[in-house]
Each structure stands twice: as structure tokens, then as C-alpha cells.
JSON list of C-alpha atoms in Angstrom, two decimals:
[
{"chain": "A", "resi": 154, "resn": "MET", "atom": "CA", "xyz": [0.01, 0.08, -0.05]},
{"chain": "A", "resi": 155, "resn": "SER", "atom": "CA", "xyz": [1.34, 3.39, -0.91]},
{"chain": "A", "resi": 156, "resn": "ALA", "atom": "CA", "xyz": [2.48, 6.04, 1.61]},
{"chain": "A", "resi": 157, "resn": "TYR", "atom": "CA", "xyz": [2.94, 9.59, 1.65]},
{"chain": "A", "resi": 158, "resn": "TRP", "atom": "CA", "xyz": [5.26, 12.24, 3.14]},
{"chain": "A", "resi": 159, "resn": "VAL", "atom": "CA", "xyz": [3.23, 15.22, 3.87]},
{"chain": "A", "resi": 160, "resn": "SER", "atom": "CA", "xyz": [5.63, 18.14, 4.74]},
{"chain": "A", "resi": 161, "resn": "SER", "atom": "CA", "xyz": [4.32, 21.58, 5.91]},
{"chain": "A", "resi": 162, "resn": "TYR", "atom": "CA", "xyz": [6.71, 24.38, 6.20]},
{"chain": "A", "resi": 163, "resn": "LEU", "atom": "CA", "xyz": [5.60, 26.38, 9.21]},
{"chain": "A", "resi": 164, "resn": "GLU", "atom": "CA", "xyz": [8.47, 28.88, 9.02]},
{"chain": "A", "resi": 165, "resn": "ILE", "atom": "CA", "xyz": [11.30, 29.43, 6.57]},
{"chain": "A", "resi": 166, "resn": "THR", "atom": "CA", "xyz": [14.12, 31.27, 8.45]},
{"chain": "A", "resi": 167, "resn": "ASP", "atom": "CA", "xyz": [17.05, 30.84, 5.89]},
{"chain": "A", "resi": 168, "resn": "GLU", "atom": "CA", "xyz": [16.44, 30.64, 2.21]},
{"chain": "A", "resi": 169, "resn": "ALA", "atom": "CA", "xyz": [20.02, 29.77, 1.48]},
{"chain": "A", "resi": 170, "resn": "LYS", "atom": "CA", "xyz": [19.79, 26.65, 3.76]},
{"chain": "A", "resi": 171, "resn": "LEU", "atom": "CA", "xyz": [16.50, 25.55, 2.22]},
{"chain": "A", "resi": 172, "resn": "ARG", "atom": "CA", "xyz": [18.00, 25.66, -1.19]},
{"chain": "A", "resi": 173, "resn": "ALA", "atom": "CA", "xyz": [21.03, 23.59, 0.11]},
{"chain": "A", "resi": 174, "resn": "TYR", "atom": "CA", "xyz": [18.52, 20.98, 1.71]},
{"chain": "A", "resi": 175, "resn": "ALA", "atom": "CA", "xyz": [16.49, 20.81, -1.64]},
{"chain": "A", "resi": 176, "resn": "GLU", "atom": "CA", "xyz": [19.67, 20.27, -3.71]},
{"chain": "A", "resi": 177, "resn": "LEU", "atom": "CA", "xyz": [20.43, 17.19, -1.64]},
{"chain": "A", "resi": 178, "resn": "ALA", "atom": "CA", "xyz": [16.98, 16.11, -0.62]},
{"chain": "A", "resi": 179, "resn": "GLY", "atom": "CA", "xyz": [15.37, 15.80, -4.06]},
{"chain": "A", "resi": 180, "resn": "PRO", "atom": "CA", "xyz": [18.00, 13.27, -5.40]},
{"chain": "A", "resi": 181, "resn": "ALA", "atom": "CA", "xyz": [17.98, 11.40, -2.07]},
{"chain": "A", "resi": 182, "resn": "ILE", "atom": "CA", "xyz": [14.15, 10.97, -2.23]},
{"chain": "A", "resi": 183, "resn": "VAL", "atom": "CA", "xyz": [14.11, 10.14, -5.86]},
{"chain": "A", "resi": 184, "resn": "SER", "atom": "CA", "xyz": [16.79, 7.51, -5.55]},
{"chain": "A", "resi": 185, "resn": "ALA", "atom": "CA", "xyz": [14.73, 5.94, -2.54]},
{"chain": "A", "resi": 186, "resn": "GLY", "atom": "CA", "xyz": [11.72, 5.59, -4.74]},
{"chain": "A", "resi": 187, "resn": "GLY", "atom": "CA", "xyz": [9.94, 8.79, -3.93]},
{"chain": "A", "resi": 188, "resn": "ARG", "atom": "CA", "xyz": [7.84, 10.61, -6.43]},
{"chain": "A", "resi": 189, "resn": "PHE", "atom": "CA", "xyz": [6.90, 14.14, -5.96]},
{"chain": "A", "resi": 190, "resn": "LEU", "atom": "CA", "xyz": [3.09, 14.65, -6.25]},
{"chain": "A", "resi": 191, "resn": "ALA", "atom": "CA", "xyz": [2.73, 18.23, -5.18]},
{"chain": "A", "resi": 192, "resn": "ARG", "atom": "CA", "xyz": [5.06, 21.00, -3.94]},
{"chain": "A", "resi": 193, "resn": "GLY", "atom": "CA", "xyz": [4.49, 24.73, -3.38]},
{"chain": "A", "resi": 194, "resn": "LEU", "atom": "CA", "xyz": [2.15, 27.22, -1.80]},
{"chain": "A", "resi": 195, "resn": "PRO", "atom": "CA", "xyz": [-1.60, 26.42, -1.77]},
{"chain": "A", "resi": 196, "resn": "GLU", "atom": "CA", "xyz": [-3.89, 28.05, -4.13]},
{"chain": "A", "resi": 197, "resn": "ALA", "atom": "CA", "xyz": [-6.78, 27.97, -1.69]},
{"chain": "A", "resi": 198, "resn": "THR", "atom": "CA", "xyz": [-6.96, 27.27, 2.05]},
{"chain": "A", "resi": 199, "resn": "TYR", "atom": "CA", "xyz": [-10.06, 26.31, 4.27]},
{"chain": "A", "resi": 200, "resn": "GLU", "atom": "CA", "xyz": [-11.11, 25.77, 7.78]},
{"chain": "A", "resi": 201, "resn": "ALA", "atom": "CA", "xyz": [-7.72, 26.07, 9.81]},
{"chain": "A", "resi": 202, "resn": "GLY", "atom": "CA", "xyz": [-5.52, 26.02, 6.61]},
{"chain": "A", "resi": 203, "resn": "ARG", "atom": "CA", "xyz": [-2.45, 27.96, 6.56]},
{"chain": "A", "resi": 204, "resn": "ALA", "atom": "CA", "xyz": [-0.79, 29.47, 3.54]},
{"chain": "A", "resi": 205, "resn": "GLU", "atom": "CA", "xyz": [2.61, 27.84, 3.86]},
{"chain": "A", "resi": 206, "resn": "ARG", "atom": "CA", "xyz": [4.72, 25.68, 1.47]},
{"chain": "A", "resi": 207, "resn": "CYS", "atom": "CA", "xyz": [3.60, 21.91, 1.39]},
{"chain": "A", "resi": 208, "resn": "VAL", "atom": "CA", "xyz": [5.14, 18.94, -0.18]},
{"chain": "A", "resi": 209, "resn": "ILE", "atom": "CA", "xyz": [3.60, 15.60, -0.91]},
{"chain": "A", "resi": 210, "resn": "ILE", "atom": "CA", "xyz": [5.82, 12.71, -1.87]},
{"chain": "A", "resi": 211, "resn": "GLU", "atom": "CA", "xyz": [4.57, 9.10, -2.63]},
{"chain": "A", "resi": 212, "resn": "PHE", "atom": "CA", "xyz": [6.29, 5.83, -1.74]},
{"chain": "A", "resi": 213, "resn": "ALA", "atom": "CA", "xyz": [5.63, 2.32, -2.46]},
{"chain": "A", "resi": 214, "resn": "ASP", "atom": "CA", "xyz": [4.81, 1.79, 1.27]},
{"chain": "A", "resi": 215, "resn": "VAL", "atom": "CA", "xyz": [5.54, 3.12, 4.90]},
{"chain": "A", "resi": 216, "resn": "ALA", "atom": "CA", "xyz": [8.77, 1.03, 5.21]},
{"chain": "A", "resi": 217, "resn": "ALA", "atom": "CA", "xyz": [10.14, 2.72, 2.04]},
{"chain": "A", "resi": 218, "resn": "ALA", "atom": "CA", "xyz": [9.21, 6.13, 3.29]},
{"chain": "A", "resi": 219, "resn": "VAL", "atom": "CA", "xyz": [10.79, 5.55, 6.68]},
{"chain": "A", "resi": 220, "resn": "ALA", "atom": "CA", "xyz": [13.95, 4.20, 4.99]},
{"chain": "A", "resi": 221, "resn": "CYS", "atom": "CA", "xyz": [14.32, 7.16, 2.87]},
{"chain": "A", "resi": 222, "resn": "HIS", "atom": "CA", "xyz": [14.03, 9.51, 5.84]},
{"chain": "A", "resi": 223, "resn": "ASP", "atom": "CA", "xyz": [16.49, 7.42, 7.81]},
{"chain": "A", "resi": 224, "resn": "SER", "atom": "CA", "xyz": [18.95, 7.04, 4.89]},
{"chain": "A", "resi": 225, "resn": "ALA", "atom": "CA", "xyz": [22.47, 8.71, 5.09]},
{"chain": "A", "resi": 226, "resn": "ALA", "atom": "CA", "xyz": [21.64, 10.83, 1.90]},
{"chain": "A", "resi": 227, "resn": "TYR", "atom": "CA", "xyz": [18.54, 12.36, 3.38]},
{"chain": "A", "resi": 228, "resn": "GLN", "atom": "CA", "xyz": [20.18, 12.76, 6.73]},
{"chain": "A", "resi": 229, "resn": "GLU", "atom": "CA", "xyz": [22.82, 14.73, 4.99]},
{"chain": "A", "resi": 230, "resn": "ALA", "atom": "CA", "xyz": [20.02, 16.98, 3.46]},
{"chain": "A", "resi": 231, "resn": "LEU", "atom": "CA", "xyz": [18.58, 17.50, 6.89]},
{"chain": "A", "resi": 232, "resn": "SER", "atom": "CA", "xyz": [22.03, 18.67, 8.23]},
{"chain": "A", "resi": 233, "resn": "ALA", "atom": "CA", "xyz": [22.20, 21.04, 5.35]},
{"chain": "A", "resi": 234, "resn": "LEU", "atom": "CA", "xyz": [18.71, 22.41, 6.30]},
{"chain": "A", "resi": 235, "resn": "GLY", "atom": "CA", "xyz": [19.70, 22.79, 9.97]},
{"chain": "A", "resi": 236, "resn": "ASP", "atom": "CA", "xyz": [17.72, 25.57, 11.51]},
{"chain": "A", "resi": 237, "resn": "GLY", "atom": "CA", "xyz": [16.75, 27.06, 8.09]},
{"chain": "A", "resi": 238, "resn": "ALA", "atom": "CA", "xyz": [12.98, 25.96, 8.50]},
{"chain": "A", "resi": 239, "resn": "VAL", "atom": "CA", "xyz": [10.47, 24.68, 11.06]},
{"chain": "A", "resi": 240, "resn": "ARG", "atom": "CA", "xyz": [8.64, 21.88, 9.34]},
{"chain": "A", "resi": 241, "resn": "ASP", "atom": "CA", "xyz": [5.92, 19.36, 10.10]},
{"chain": "A", "resi": 242, "resn": "LEU", "atom": "CA", "xyz": [6.71, 16.03, 8.40]},
{"chain": "A", "resi": 243, "resn": "ARG", "atom": "CA", "xyz": [4.36, 13.26, 8.53]},
{"chain": "A", "resi": 244, "resn": "ILE", "atom": "CA", "xyz": [4.26, 9.70, 6.90]},
{"chain": "A", "resi": 245, "resn": "VAL", "atom": "CA", "xyz": [0.72, 8.75, 6.12]},
{"chain": "A", "resi": 246, "resn": "PRO", "atom": "CA", "xyz": [-0.34, 5.24, 4.67]},
{"chain": "A", "resi": 247, "resn": "GLY", "atom": "CA", "xyz": [-2.59, 5.36, 1.64]},
{"chain": "A", "resi": 248, "resn": "ALA", "atom": "CA", "xyz": [-6.18, 4.38, 1.77]}
]
């Protein structure tokens, strides 16, 4: 069953660190089998929605999503991000 990374950027504090993260994270995620489905700012928000950057990535299953997050390549990307952003990252199983 597919699984999804859902990442919301609550605050971006350093654009340069975010760019450094993206340069490393994208290839790490793709090489781990991740497929970017959506990324960017919302076109509309409802209820308690926030106008913040959101990224949705599909993986084959929860184990693949967790393995990607815990991989050396993705951890290097997280190190590059450091305190450059405050994010909420969730791994959600598909329905």
C-alpha cells in the first residue's frame, strides 16, 4: 500500500539553507523511490488551513518512506537544512 510524506513548512528562516537542503533532498528522495506529487504554496486554504509551503511525496509503502527518511543521503540533506526551516513532516499510509 502506498504511503505519503506530507511536509508543511511552518516557517522558513534561511532561504540559502533551504536551497542547500533541496539540492540534496530531491535526489535522495527520488533514489529511494519517492515521487513528488505536489509542492508549493496552496492555491486555496479552508478551515484552519495555512498559506505555507507544502510537499507531498509518494512512496511504495510506509517502510520505504521511513527508510528514505533514515537514509544517510537524506540525513545529509537535513543537516544542510539545520535551523533553516521549521517543518511538520508526517508519513501517512494510503487508503
